[in-house]
C-alpha cells in the first residue's frame, strides 16, 4: 500500500518537465504577441495600455485559477460565469442594505464557495459528470439571478470599496497585487502541498489515487469549493470595478476563463498543468483581445477569435498527450 501511495502522489517527472516546457513556450508566445503589437500599434507600449492589460488579465485569472484545479482533476466547471453574476448581485445587495463593504465581500465569497461546494456534491455524491452538473448549475444560477434582480441594476457603492477594482497602489492597479498574492498561493498549494499533489494524482489516474488511500471525494469537494470561492472573489473585483451589478454580468466570463486555463497548458484530461501557466494563458488571451481593440477590429470578432484559440489549445493538448503516451 505504501508503494502505491508514493506512485500515485508523486508527480511523474515527464509531466513536470512537460509543464515547464509548456510554460516556457507560452512565455515566448506572449513575448512574440507583444512584439507584433508593438510594431502594429503605437499605443500598445504606453504605460496606460500596459496597466490596462495587466488589470484585465488579473480579472480573468481570478476565475481561471480556481478552474485550473478542477481541470487538473479531469473535471470542468461551466458555472463560474453565472456564479460571478449571482455572487456580485447578492454582495451588492448586502453592501447597499448594511453599508458594510466587509460584510458584502464575505457574503460574495461565501455565495461563490457554496455554489462550488454544491457542484462538488453533484460530482461526488450524485456521480453526475462535471460537464453536465455544472452546465445545469449554470442555468439554475442564471434563473436565480434574473429572478432575484427582476431587471434592476445595483450601482453607487462606497468609494473605499471601489478602490479594490479601480484603485492604484505605487502606480500599479490593486487587482494586480491581488493577482500576485493568489498566483503565489495557488502555485505553492498545487506544487508544494500534499493536497496539491493528490489533486494531480486524481487527474492522472483516479483509480490508482483511490486505491492508494487518497480521499478522492473530499479532494474533489475541495477543488470545486475553491473554484466557486475564486468566482466569488472575481465577483467582488467586478462589482468594485464596474460600480454596478446586474443579472447578465457573468455571461461573457466563462469562455475566457476556460480559454486561459487551456492556453496555459492545463490538460482537459487531467494531471497536467500549472496555476502559473494559467496566468500566462490569461495574459496571452488579454493581449490578443487588447490588440484587436487597438487595431480597431470589431468587437463582434472577439468571441470568434476566442473560440478558435480554445479549439487550437484543445487540439495542441490532445497532440501533446498522444506524443507523451
PDB file of C-alpha atoms in Angstrom:
ATOM      1  CA  UNK A   1       0.000   0.000   0.000  1.00  0.00           C
ATOM      2  CA  UNK A   2       2.849   2.352   0.808  1.00  0.00           C
ATOM      3  CA  UNK A   3       4.458   1.950  -2.601  1.00  0.00           C
ATOM      4  CA  UNK A   4       1.158   2.511  -4.391  1.00  0.00           C
ATOM      5  CA  UNK A   5       0.598   5.703  -2.392  1.00  0.00           C
ATOM      6  CA  UNK A   6       4.008   7.036  -3.371  1.00  0.00           C
ATOM      7  CA  UNK A   7       3.424   6.188  -7.029  1.00  0.00           C
ATOM      8  CA  UNK A   8       0.033   7.892  -7.002  1.00  0.00           C
ATOM      9  CA  UNK A   9       1.073  11.059  -5.205  1.00  0.00           C
ATOM     10  CA  UNK A  10       4.489  11.620  -6.725  1.00  0.00           C
ATOM     11  CA  UNK A  11       4.053  13.536  -9.993  1.00  0.00           C
ATOM     12  CA  UNK A  12       5.717  11.773 -12.922  1.00  0.00           C
ATOM     13  CA  UNK A  13       8.963  13.541 -13.873  1.00  0.00           C
ATOM     14  CA  UNK A  14       7.959  13.621 -17.532  1.00  0.00           C
ATOM     15  CA  UNK A  15       4.757  15.504 -16.642  1.00  0.00           C
ATOM     16  CA  UNK A  16       6.653  18.084 -14.589  1.00  0.00           C
ATOM     17  CA  UNK A  17       9.110  18.554 -17.452  1.00  0.00           C
ATOM     18  CA  UNK A  18       6.199  18.823 -19.832  1.00  0.00           C
ATOM     19  CA  UNK A  19       4.643  21.529 -17.632  1.00  0.00           C
ATOM     20  CA  UNK A  20       7.890  23.526 -17.580  1.00  0.00           C
ATOM     21  CA  UNK A  21       8.339  23.253 -21.353  1.00  0.00           C
ATOM     22  CA  UNK A  22       4.746  24.304 -21.993  1.00  0.00           C
ATOM     23  CA  UNK A  23       5.080  27.364 -19.736  1.00  0.00           C
ATOM     24  CA  UNK A  24       8.333  28.306 -21.497  1.00  0.00           C
ATOM     25  CA  UNK A  25       6.750  28.130 -24.978  1.00  0.00           C
ATOM     26  CA  UNK A  26       3.751  30.130 -23.800  1.00  0.00           C
ATOM     27  CA  UNK A  27       6.007  32.825 -22.381  1.00  0.00           C
ATOM     28  CA  UNK A  28       7.706  33.018 -25.783  1.00  0.00           C
ATOM     29  CA  UNK A  29       4.291  33.258 -27.443  1.00  0.00           C
ATOM     30  CA  UNK A  30       3.302  36.124 -25.123  1.00  0.00           C
ATOM     31  CA  UNK A  31       6.545  37.971 -25.935  1.00  0.00           C
ATOM     32  CA  UNK A  32       6.027  37.394 -29.664  1.00  0.00           C
ATOM     33  CA  UNK A  33       2.487  38.802 -29.456  1.00  0.00           C
ATOM     34  CA  UNK A  34       3.849  41.840 -27.590  1.00  0.00           C
ATOM     35  CA  UNK A  35       6.499  42.388 -30.268  1.00  0.00           C
ATOM     36  CA  UNK A  36       3.962  42.176 -33.100  1.00  0.00           C
ATOM     37  CA  UNK A  37       1.513  44.518 -31.374  1.00  0.00           C
ATOM     38  CA  UNK A  38       4.301  46.985 -30.588  1.00  0.00           C
ATOM     39  CA  UNK A  39       5.051  47.164 -34.318  1.00  0.00           C
ATOM     40  CA  UNK A  40       1.408  47.410 -35.415  1.00  0.00           C
ATOM     41  CA  UNK A  41       0.195  49.895 -32.780  1.00  0.00           C
ATOM     42  CA  UNK A  42       1.961  52.979 -31.442  1.00  0.00           C
ATOM     43  CA  UNK A  43      -0.142  52.975 -28.265  1.00  0.00           C
ATOM     44  CA  UNK A  44       0.474  49.343 -27.269  1.00  0.00           C
ATOM     45  CA  UNK A  45       3.597  50.086 -25.218  1.00  0.00           C
ATOM     46  CA  UNK A  46       2.063  53.096 -23.468  1.00  0.00           C
ATOM     47  CA  UNK A  47       2.006  52.812 -19.687  1.00  0.00           C
ATOM     48  CA  UNK A  48      -1.762  53.200 -19.569  1.00  0.00           C
ATOM     49  CA  UNK A  49      -2.316  50.340 -22.012  1.00  0.00           C
ATOM     50  CA  UNK A  50       0.138  48.010 -20.247  1.00  0.00           C
ATOM     51  CA  UNK A  51      -1.588  48.640 -16.902  1.00  0.00           C
ATOM     52  CA  UNK A  52      -4.940  48.038 -18.566  1.00  0.00           C
ATOM     53  CA  UNK A  53      -3.710  44.690 -19.951  1.00  0.00           C
ATOM     54  CA  UNK A  54      -2.457  43.629 -16.511  1.00  0.00           C
ATOM     55  CA  UNK A  55      -5.752  44.604 -14.873  1.00  0.00           C
ATOM     56  CA  UNK A  56      -7.845  42.742 -17.450  1.00  0.00           C
ATOM     57  CA  UNK A  57      -5.596  39.670 -17.254  1.00  0.00           C
ATOM     58  CA  UNK A  58      -5.922  39.656 -13.475  1.00  0.00           C
ATOM     59  CA  UNK A  59      -9.735  39.633 -13.669  1.00  0.00           C
ATOM     60  CA  UNK A  60      -9.668  36.607 -15.973  1.00  0.00           C
ATOM     61  CA  UNK A  61      -7.035  34.939 -13.799  1.00  0.00           C
ATOM     62  CA  UNK A  62      -9.132  35.086 -10.615  1.00  0.00           C
ATOM     63  CA  UNK A  63     -11.831  32.948 -12.248  1.00  0.00           C
ATOM     64  CA  UNK A  64      -9.414  30.739 -14.176  1.00  0.00           C
ATOM     65  CA  UNK A  65      -7.096  29.959 -11.239  1.00  0.00           C
ATOM     66  CA  UNK A  66      -9.768  28.065  -9.304  1.00  0.00           C
ATOM     67  CA  UNK A  67     -10.970  26.467 -12.524  1.00  0.00           C
ATOM     68  CA  UNK A  68      -7.427  25.185 -13.093  1.00  0.00           C
ATOM     69  CA  UNK A  69      -7.666  22.921 -10.032  1.00  0.00           C
ATOM     70  CA  UNK A  70     -10.940  21.479 -11.329  1.00  0.00           C
ATOM     71  CA  UNK A  71      -9.453  20.790 -14.764  1.00  0.00           C
ATOM     72  CA  UNK A  72      -6.389  19.186 -13.129  1.00  0.00           C
ATOM     73  CA  UNK A  73      -8.786  16.530 -11.769  1.00  0.00           C
ATOM     74  CA  UNK A  74     -10.102  15.982 -15.332  1.00  0.00           C
ATOM     75  CA  UNK A  75     -13.271  17.896 -14.449  1.00  0.00           C
ATOM     76  CA  UNK A  76     -14.821  21.114 -15.727  1.00  0.00           C
ATOM     77  CA  UNK A  77     -16.799  23.955 -14.141  1.00  0.00           C
ATOM     78  CA  UNK A  78     -19.055  25.690 -16.648  1.00  0.00           C
ATOM     79  CA  UNK A  79     -20.927  27.626 -13.958  1.00  0.00           C
ATOM     80  CA  UNK A  80     -18.154  30.075 -12.994  1.00  0.00           C
ATOM     81  CA  UNK A  81     -19.530  32.997 -15.005  1.00  0.00           C
ATOM     82  CA  UNK A  82     -23.066  32.556 -13.651  1.00  0.00           C
ATOM     83  CA  UNK A  83     -21.567  32.147 -10.179  1.00  0.00           C
ATOM     84  CA  UNK A  84     -19.817  35.519 -10.549  1.00  0.00           C
ATOM     85  CA  UNK A  85     -23.117  37.167 -11.517  1.00  0.00           C
ATOM     86  CA  UNK A  86     -25.149  35.752  -8.607  1.00  0.00           C
ATOM     87  CA  UNK A  87     -22.381  36.414  -6.067  1.00  0.00           C
ATOM     88  CA  UNK A  88     -21.939  40.008  -7.290  1.00  0.00           C
ATOM     89  CA  UNK A  89     -25.666  40.751  -7.123  1.00  0.00           C
ATOM     90  CA  UNK A  90     -26.036  39.305  -3.614  1.00  0.00           C
ATOM     91  CA  UNK A  91     -22.854  41.005  -2.361  1.00  0.00           C
ATOM     92  CA  UNK A  92     -24.014  44.300  -3.870  1.00  0.00           C
ATOM     93  CA  UNK A  93     -27.378  43.977  -2.129  1.00  0.00           C
ATOM     94  CA  UNK A  94     -25.707  43.329   1.225  1.00  0.00           C
ATOM     95  CA  UNK A  95     -23.483  46.393   0.813  1.00  0.00           C
ATOM     96  CA  UNK A  96     -26.481  48.549  -0.049  1.00  0.00           C
ATOM     97  CA  UNK A  97     -28.592  47.202   2.812  1.00  0.00           C
ATOM     98  CA  UNK A  98     -25.911  47.269   5.529  1.00  0.00           C
ATOM     99  CA  UNK A  99     -23.471  49.906   4.277  1.00  0.00           C
ATOM    100  CA  UNK A 100     -20.650  47.475   5.112  1.00  0.00           C
ATOM    101  CA  UNK A 101     -18.277  46.559   2.244  1.00  0.00           C
ATOM    102  CA  UNK A 102     -16.580  43.971   4.502  1.00  0.00           C
ATOM    103  CA  UNK A 103     -19.863  42.135   5.050  1.00  0.00           C
ATOM    104  CA  UNK A 104     -20.603  42.324   1.324  1.00  0.00           C
ATOM    105  CA  UNK A 105     -17.195  40.844   0.479  1.00  0.00           C
ATOM    106  CA  UNK A 106     -17.676  37.977   2.925  1.00  0.00           C
ATOM    107  CA  UNK A 107     -21.147  37.325   1.518  1.00  0.00           C
ATOM    108  CA  UNK A 108     -19.845  37.266  -2.068  1.00  0.00           C
ATOM    109  CA  UNK A 109     -17.056  34.828  -1.170  1.00  0.00           C
ATOM    110  CA  UNK A 110     -19.470  32.628   0.803  1.00  0.00           C
ATOM    111  CA  UNK A 111     -22.018  32.592  -2.020  1.00  0.00           C
ATOM    112  CA  UNK A 112     -19.358  31.605  -4.546  1.00  0.00           C
ATOM    113  CA  UNK A 113     -17.971  28.905  -2.244  1.00  0.00           C
ATOM    114  CA  UNK A 114     -21.407  27.402  -1.540  1.00  0.00           C
ATOM    115  CA  UNK A 115     -22.180  27.191  -5.258  1.00  0.00           C
ATOM    116  CA  UNK A 116     -18.833  25.475  -5.831  1.00  0.00           C
ATOM    117  CA  UNK A 117     -19.498  23.075  -2.974  1.00  0.00           C
ATOM    118  CA  UNK A 118     -22.892  22.169  -4.465  1.00  0.00           C
ATOM    119  CA  UNK A 119     -21.125  21.437  -7.756  1.00  0.00           C
ATOM    120  CA  UNK A 120     -18.738  19.171  -5.868  1.00  0.00           C
ATOM    121  CA  UNK A 121     -21.610  17.342  -4.170  1.00  0.00           C
ATOM    122  CA  UNK A 122     -23.263  16.669  -7.529  1.00  0.00           C
ATOM    123  CA  UNK A 123     -19.998  15.330  -8.951  1.00  0.00           C
ATOM    124  CA  UNK A 124     -19.001  13.187  -5.965  1.00  0.00           C
ATOM    125  CA  UNK A 125     -22.205  12.106  -4.183  1.00  0.00           C
ATOM    126  CA  UNK A 126     -24.583  12.012  -7.154  1.00  0.00           C
ATOM    127  CA  UNK A 127     -21.820  10.932  -9.586  1.00  0.00           C
ATOM    128  CA  UNK A 128     -23.021  13.343 -12.266  1.00  0.00           C
ATOM    129  CA  UNK A 129     -20.302  14.131 -14.846  1.00  0.00           C
ATOM    130  CA  UNK A 130     -18.864  17.558 -14.091  1.00  0.00           C
ATOM    131  CA  UNK A 131     -19.739  18.892 -17.550  1.00  0.00           C
ATOM    132  CA  UNK A 132     -23.436  18.064 -17.058  1.00  0.00           C
ATOM    133  CA  UNK A 133     -23.585  19.053 -13.362  1.00  0.00           C
ATOM    134  CA  UNK A 134     -22.007  22.472 -13.831  1.00  0.00           C
ATOM    135  CA  UNK A 135     -23.875  23.137 -17.087  1.00  0.00           C
ATOM    136  CA  UNK A 136     -27.119  22.509 -15.203  1.00  0.00           C
ATOM    137  CA  UNK A 137     -25.897  24.709 -12.367  1.00  0.00           C
ATOM    138  CA  UNK A 138     -25.178  27.472 -14.910  1.00  0.00           C
ATOM    139  CA  UNK A 139     -28.854  27.563 -15.887  1.00  0.00           C
ATOM    140  CA  UNK A 140     -30.012  27.323 -12.258  1.00  0.00           C
ATOM    141  CA  UNK A 141     -27.819  30.283 -11.293  1.00  0.00           C
ATOM    142  CA  UNK A 142     -28.904  32.306 -14.318  1.00  0.00           C
ATOM    143  CA  UNK A 143     -32.538  31.706 -13.414  1.00  0.00           C
ATOM    144  CA  UNK A 144     -31.978  32.635  -9.773  1.00  0.00           C
ATOM    145  CA  UNK A 145     -30.034  35.777 -10.647  1.00  0.00           C
ATOM    146  CA  UNK A 146     -32.568  37.080 -13.166  1.00  0.00           C
ATOM    147  CA  UNK A 147     -35.410  36.303 -10.732  1.00  0.00           C
ATOM    148  CA  UNK A 148     -33.551  37.965  -7.844  1.00  0.00           C
ATOM    149  CA  UNK A 149     -32.657  41.113  -9.757  1.00  0.00           C
ATOM    150  CA  UNK A 150     -36.001  41.374 -11.586  1.00  0.00           C
ATOM    151  CA  UNK A 151     -34.496  43.676 -14.196  1.00  0.00           C
ATOM    152  CA  UNK A 152     -32.975  46.024 -11.610  1.00  0.00           C
ATOM    153  CA  UNK A 153     -29.386  47.279 -11.546  1.00  0.00           C
ATOM    154  CA  UNK A 154     -27.397  47.967  -8.394  1.00  0.00           C
ATOM    155  CA  UNK A 155     -24.982  50.873  -8.532  1.00  0.00           C
ATOM    156  CA  UNK A 156     -23.313  53.528  -6.427  1.00  0.00           C
ATOM    157  CA  UNK A 157     -21.040  51.698  -3.970  1.00  0.00           C
ATOM    158  CA  UNK A 158     -18.767  53.332  -1.337  1.00  0.00           C
ATOM    159  CA  UNK A 159     -15.594  54.974  -2.667  1.00  0.00           C
ATOM    160  CA  UNK A 160     -13.380  52.811  -0.463  1.00  0.00           C
ATOM    161  CA  UNK A 161     -14.904  49.619  -1.853  1.00  0.00           C
ATOM    162  CA  UNK A 162     -14.433  50.843  -5.426  1.00  0.00           C
ATOM    163  CA  UNK A 163     -10.685  51.115  -4.797  1.00  0.00           C
ATOM    164  CA  UNK A 164     -10.434  47.305  -4.810  1.00  0.00           C
ATOM    165  CA  UNK A 165     -11.121  47.073  -8.537  1.00  0.00           C
ATOM    166  CA  UNK A 166     -10.272  50.587  -9.725  1.00  0.00           C
ATOM    167  CA  UNK A 167      -7.611  51.883  -7.337  1.00  0.00           C
ATOM    168  CA  UNK A 168      -3.827  52.058  -7.655  1.00  0.00           C
ATOM    169  CA  UNK A 169      -1.037  51.415  -5.179  1.00  0.00           C
ATOM    170  CA  UNK A 170       2.508  52.607  -6.018  1.00  0.00           C
ATOM    171  CA  UNK A 171       1.444  53.046  -9.631  1.00  0.00           C
ATOM    172  CA  UNK A 172       0.010  49.542 -10.121  1.00  0.00           C
ATOM    173  CA  UNK A 173      -3.694  48.580 -10.180  1.00  0.00           C
ATOM    174  CA  UNK A 174      -4.727  46.911  -6.910  1.00  0.00           C
ATOM    175  CA  UNK A 175      -6.087  43.813  -8.770  1.00  0.00           C
ATOM    176  CA  UNK A 176      -2.501  43.179  -9.968  1.00  0.00           C
ATOM    177  CA  UNK A 177      -1.313  42.916  -6.344  1.00  0.00           C
ATOM    178  CA  UNK A 178      -4.181  40.517  -5.607  1.00  0.00           C
ATOM    179  CA  UNK A 179      -3.158  38.534  -8.690  1.00  0.00           C
ATOM    180  CA  UNK A 180       0.408  38.186  -7.400  1.00  0.00           C
ATOM    181  CA  UNK A 181      -0.847  37.060  -3.981  1.00  0.00           C
ATOM    182  CA  UNK A 182      -3.201  34.412  -5.337  1.00  0.00           C
ATOM    183  CA  UNK A 183      -0.718  33.344  -8.021  1.00  0.00           C
ATOM    184  CA  UNK A 184       1.783  32.622  -5.234  1.00  0.00           C
ATOM    185  CA  UNK A 185      -0.773  30.876  -3.029  1.00  0.00           C
ATOM    186  CA  UNK A 186      -2.138  28.804  -5.923  1.00  0.00           C
ATOM    187  CA  UNK A 187       1.312  27.763  -7.127  1.00  0.00           C
ATOM    188  CA  UNK A 188       2.503  26.785  -3.659  1.00  0.00           C
ATOM    189  CA  UNK A 189      -0.715  24.878  -2.959  1.00  0.00           C
ATOM    190  CA  UNK A 190      -0.650  22.922  -6.220  1.00  0.00           C
ATOM    191  CA  UNK A 191       3.084  22.266  -6.413  1.00  0.00           C
ATOM    192  CA  UNK A 192       4.262  22.117  -2.811  1.00  0.00           C
ATOM    193  CA  UNK A 193       1.494  20.618  -0.671  1.00  0.00           C
ATOM    194  CA  UNK A 194       0.316  17.040  -0.262  1.00  0.00           C
ATOM    195  CA  UNK A 195      -3.232  18.104  -1.121  1.00  0.00           C
ATOM    196  CA  UNK A 196      -1.984  19.668  -4.338  1.00  0.00           C
ATOM    197  CA  UNK A 197      -0.067  16.553  -5.328  1.00  0.00           C
ATOM    198  CA  UNK A 198      -3.139  14.449  -4.559  1.00  0.00           C
ATOM    199  CA  UNK A 199      -5.148  16.612  -6.964  1.00  0.00           C
ATOM    200  CA  UNK A 200      -2.576  15.903  -9.699  1.00  0.00           C
ATOM    201  CA  UNK A 201      -2.732  12.203  -8.821  1.00  0.00           C
ATOM    202  CA  UNK A 202      -6.543  12.137  -9.085  1.00  0.00           C
ATOM    203  CA  UNK A 203      -6.386  13.737 -12.513  1.00  0.00           C
ATOM    204  CA  UNK A 204      -3.612  11.446 -13.753  1.00  0.00           C
ATOM    205  CA  UNK A 205      -5.200   8.193 -12.559  1.00  0.00           C
ATOM    206  CA  UNK A 206      -8.292   8.360 -10.314  1.00  0.00           C
ATOM    207  CA  UNK A 207      -8.397   4.598  -9.759  1.00  0.00           C
ATOM    208  CA  UNK A 208      -4.787   4.441  -8.580  1.00  0.00           C
ATOM    209  CA  UNK A 209      -5.393   7.512  -6.436  1.00  0.00           C
ATOM    210  CA  UNK A 210      -8.379   5.853  -4.756  1.00  0.00           C
ATOM    211  CA  UNK A 211      -6.525   2.565  -4.241  1.00  0.00           C
ATOM    212  CA  UNK A 212      -3.618   4.440  -2.706  1.00  0.00           C
ATOM    213  CA  UNK A 213      -5.852   5.826   0.008  1.00  0.00           C
ATOM    214  CA  UNK A 214      -6.321   9.354  -1.296  1.00  0.00           C
ATOM    215  CA  UNK A 215      -9.766  10.670  -0.212  1.00  0.00           C
ATOM    216  CA  UNK A 216     -10.838  11.385  -3.775  1.00  0.00           C
ATOM    217  CA  UNK A 217     -14.353  12.612  -2.946  1.00  0.00           C
ATOM    218  CA  UNK A 218     -13.107  15.076  -0.307  1.00  0.00           C
ATOM    219  CA  UNK A 219     -10.407  16.420  -2.590  1.00  0.00           C
ATOM    220  CA  UNK A 220     -12.947  16.915  -5.391  1.00  0.00           C
ATOM    221  CA  UNK A 221     -15.236  18.759  -2.977  1.00  0.00           C
ATOM    222  CA  UNK A 222     -12.256  20.946  -2.110  1.00  0.00           C
ATOM    223  CA  UNK A 223     -11.367  21.868  -5.696  1.00  0.00           C
ATOM    224  CA  UNK A 224     -14.953  22.720  -6.662  1.00  0.00           C
ATOM    225  CA  UNK A 225     -15.350  24.796  -3.480  1.00  0.00           C
ATOM    226  CA  UNK A 226     -12.095  26.631  -4.259  1.00  0.00           C
ATOM    227  CA  UNK A 227     -13.235  27.237  -7.844  1.00  0.00           C
ATOM    228  CA  UNK A 228     -16.517  28.663  -6.553  1.00  0.00           C
ATOM    229  CA  UNK A 229     -14.777  30.823  -3.955  1.00  0.00           C
ATOM    230  CA  UNK A 230     -12.444  32.281  -6.588  1.00  0.00           C
ATOM    231  CA  UNK A 231     -15.513  33.072  -8.707  1.00  0.00           C
ATOM    232  CA  UNK A 232     -16.871  34.828  -5.603  1.00  0.00           C
ATOM    233  CA  UNK A 233     -13.638  36.805  -5.325  1.00  0.00           C
ATOM    234  CA  UNK A 234     -13.883  37.750  -9.000  1.00  0.00           C
ATOM    235  CA  UNK A 235     -17.443  38.938  -8.386  1.00  0.00           C
ATOM    236  CA  UNK A 236     -16.148  41.382  -5.750  1.00  0.00           C
ATOM    237  CA  UNK A 237     -13.480  42.706  -8.126  1.00  0.00           C
ATOM    238  CA  UNK A 238     -16.008  43.141 -10.944  1.00  0.00           C
ATOM    239  CA  UNK A 239     -18.533  44.757  -8.596  1.00  0.00           C
ATOM    240  CA  UNK A 240     -15.915  47.201  -7.397  1.00  0.00           C
ATOM    241  CA  UNK A 241     -14.520  47.833 -10.873  1.00  0.00           C
ATOM    242  CA  UNK A 242     -17.873  48.385 -12.620  1.00  0.00           C
ATOM    243  CA  UNK A 243     -19.548  50.103  -9.651  1.00  0.00           C
ATOM    244  CA  UNK A 244     -22.709  48.254 -10.634  1.00  0.00           C
ATOM    245  CA  UNK A 245     -24.250  44.780 -10.664  1.00  0.00           C
ATOM    246  CA  UNK A 246     -26.848  43.317 -12.956  1.00  0.00           C
ATOM    247  CA  UNK A 247     -28.022  39.852 -13.869  1.00  0.00           C
ATOM    248  CA  UNK A 248     -26.024  39.498 -17.094  1.00  0.00           C
ATOM    249  CA  UNK A 249     -22.666  40.497 -15.592  1.00  0.00           C
ATOM    250  CA  UNK A 250     -21.202  36.989 -15.913  1.00  0.00           C
ATOM    251  CA  UNK A 251     -22.457  35.879 -19.311  1.00  0.00           C
ATOM    252  CA  UNK A 252     -19.212  36.649 -21.134  1.00  0.00           C
ATOM    253  CA  UNK A 253     -16.812  35.393 -18.442  1.00  0.00           C
ATOM    254  CA  UNK A 254     -16.901  31.592 -18.669  1.00  0.00           C
ATOM    255  CA  UNK A 255     -15.338  31.081 -22.104  1.00  0.00           C
ATOM    256  CA  UNK A 256     -12.334  33.403 -21.495  1.00  0.00           C
ATOM    257  CA  UNK A 257     -11.669  31.635 -18.154  1.00  0.00           C
ATOM    258  CA  UNK A 258     -11.719  28.209 -19.812  1.00  0.00           C
ATOM    259  CA  UNK A 259      -9.582  29.588 -22.637  1.00  0.00           C
ATOM    260  CA  UNK A 260      -6.987  30.918 -20.170  1.00  0.00           C
ATOM    261  CA  UNK A 261      -6.743  27.508 -18.481  1.00  0.00           C
ATOM    262  CA  UNK A 262      -6.321  25.636 -21.772  1.00  0.00           C
ATOM    263  CA  UNK A 263      -3.972  28.193 -23.366  1.00  0.00           C
ATOM    264  CA  UNK A 264      -1.908  27.962 -20.177  1.00  0.00           C
ATOM    265  CA  UNK A 265      -1.289  24.278 -20.813  1.00  0.00           C
ATOM    266  CA  UNK A 266      -3.621  22.565 -18.339  1.00  0.00           C
ATOM    267  CA  UNK A 267      -4.859  19.351 -19.935  1.00  0.00           C
ATOM    268  CA  UNK A 268      -8.580  18.644 -20.205  1.00  0.00           C
ATOM    269  CA  UNK A 269      -7.639  15.019 -19.461  1.00  0.00           C
ATOM    270  CA  UNK A 270      -6.287  15.988 -16.032  1.00  0.00           C
ATOM    271  CA  UNK A 271      -2.986  15.633 -14.211  1.00  0.00           C
ATOM    272  CA  UNK A 272      -1.007  18.154 -16.284  1.00  0.00           C
ATOM    273  CA  UNK A 273      -0.838  21.912 -15.890  1.00  0.00           C
ATOM    274  CA  UNK A 274       0.086  24.718 -13.511  1.00  0.00           C
ATOM    275  CA  UNK A 275      -1.554  27.777 -11.984  1.00  0.00           C
ATOM    276  CA  UNK A 276       1.336  29.857 -13.335  1.00  0.00           C
ATOM    277  CA  UNK A 277       0.597  28.526 -16.824  1.00  0.00           C
ATOM    278  CA  UNK A 278      -2.990  29.728 -16.392  1.00  0.00           C
ATOM    279  CA  UNK A 279      -1.673  33.208 -15.598  1.00  0.00           C
ATOM    280  CA  UNK A 280       0.307  33.155 -18.851  1.00  0.00           C
ATOM    281  CA  UNK A 281      -2.796  31.899 -20.638  1.00  0.00           C
ATOM    282  CA  UNK A 282      -4.865  34.782 -19.241  1.00  0.00           C
ATOM    283  CA  UNK A 283      -2.118  37.201 -20.303  1.00  0.00           C
ATOM    284  CA  UNK A 284      -1.963  35.820 -23.861  1.00  0.00           C
ATOM    285  CA  UNK A 285      -5.739  35.949 -24.258  1.00  0.00           C
ATOM    286  CA  UNK A 286      -5.866  39.517 -22.918  1.00  0.00           C
ATOM    287  CA  UNK A 287      -3.034  40.590 -25.245  1.00  0.00           C
ATOM    288  CA  UNK A 288      -4.882  39.199 -28.265  1.00  0.00           C
ATOM    289  CA  UNK A 289      -8.149  40.924 -27.332  1.00  0.00           C
ATOM    290  CA  UNK A 290      -6.311  44.151 -26.451  1.00  0.00           C
ATOM    291  CA  UNK A 291      -4.518  44.054 -29.804  1.00  0.00           C
ATOM    292  CA  UNK A 292      -7.842  43.657 -31.614  1.00  0.00           C
ATOM    293  CA  UNK A 293      -9.177  46.722 -29.798  1.00  0.00           C
ATOM    294  CA  UNK A 294      -6.082  48.768 -30.611  1.00  0.00           C
ATOM    295  CA  UNK A 295      -6.290  47.752 -34.270  1.00  0.00           C
ATOM    296  CA  UNK A 296      -9.999  48.711 -34.336  1.00  0.00           C
ATOM    297  CA  UNK A 297     -11.168  45.163 -35.070  1.00  0.00           C
ATOM    298  CA  UNK A 298     -14.900  44.877 -34.484  1.00  0.00           C
ATOM    299  CA  UNK A 299     -15.916  43.524 -31.058  1.00  0.00           C
ATOM    300  CA  UNK A 300     -18.128  41.040 -32.909  1.00  0.00           C
ATOM    301  CA  UNK A 301     -14.980  39.168 -33.949  1.00  0.00           C
ATOM    302  CA  UNK A 302     -13.665  38.715 -30.415  1.00  0.00           C
ATOM    303  CA  UNK A 303     -15.866  35.704 -29.440  1.00  0.00           C
ATOM    304  CA  UNK A 304     -14.950  34.054 -32.746  1.00  0.00           C
ATOM    305  CA  UNK A 305     -11.223  34.556 -32.120  1.00  0.00           C
ATOM    306  CA  UNK A 306     -11.555  33.324 -28.519  1.00  0.00           C
ATOM    307  CA  UNK A 307     -13.377  30.206 -29.727  1.00  0.00           C
ATOM    308  CA  UNK A 308     -10.698  29.481 -32.324  1.00  0.00           C
ATOM    309  CA  UNK A 309      -7.981  29.871 -29.677  1.00  0.00           C
ATOM    310  CA  UNK A 310      -9.812  27.395 -27.406  1.00  0.00           C
ATOM    311  CA  UNK A 311     -10.103  24.855 -30.246  1.00  0.00           C
ATOM    312  CA  UNK A 312      -6.394  25.227 -31.069  1.00  0.00           C
ATOM    313  CA  UNK A 313      -5.460  24.835 -27.388  1.00  0.00           C
ATOM    314  CA  UNK A 314      -7.508  21.618 -27.089  1.00  0.00           C
ATOM    315  CA  UNK A 315      -6.000  20.299 -30.328  1.00  0.00           C
ATOM    316  CA  UNK A 316      -2.474  21.004 -29.064  1.00  0.00           C
ATOM    317  CA  UNK A 317      -3.345  19.350 -25.732  1.00  0.00           C
ATOM    318  CA  UNK A 318      -4.531  16.183 -27.495  1.00  0.00           C
ATOM    319  CA  UNK A 319      -1.493  16.152 -29.779  1.00  0.00           C
ATOM    320  CA  UNK A 320       0.894  16.626 -26.843  1.00  0.00           C
ATOM    321  CA  UNK A 321      -0.825  13.898 -24.865  1.00  0.00           C
ATOM    322  CA  UNK A 322      -0.593  11.394 -27.726  1.00  0.00           C
ATOM    323  CA  UNK A 323       3.110  12.197 -28.102  1.00  0.00           C
ATOM    324  CA  UNK A 324       3.689  11.736 -24.343  1.00  0.00           C
ATOM    325  CA  UNK A 325       1.984   8.341 -24.448  1.00  0.00           C
TER     326      UNK A 325
END
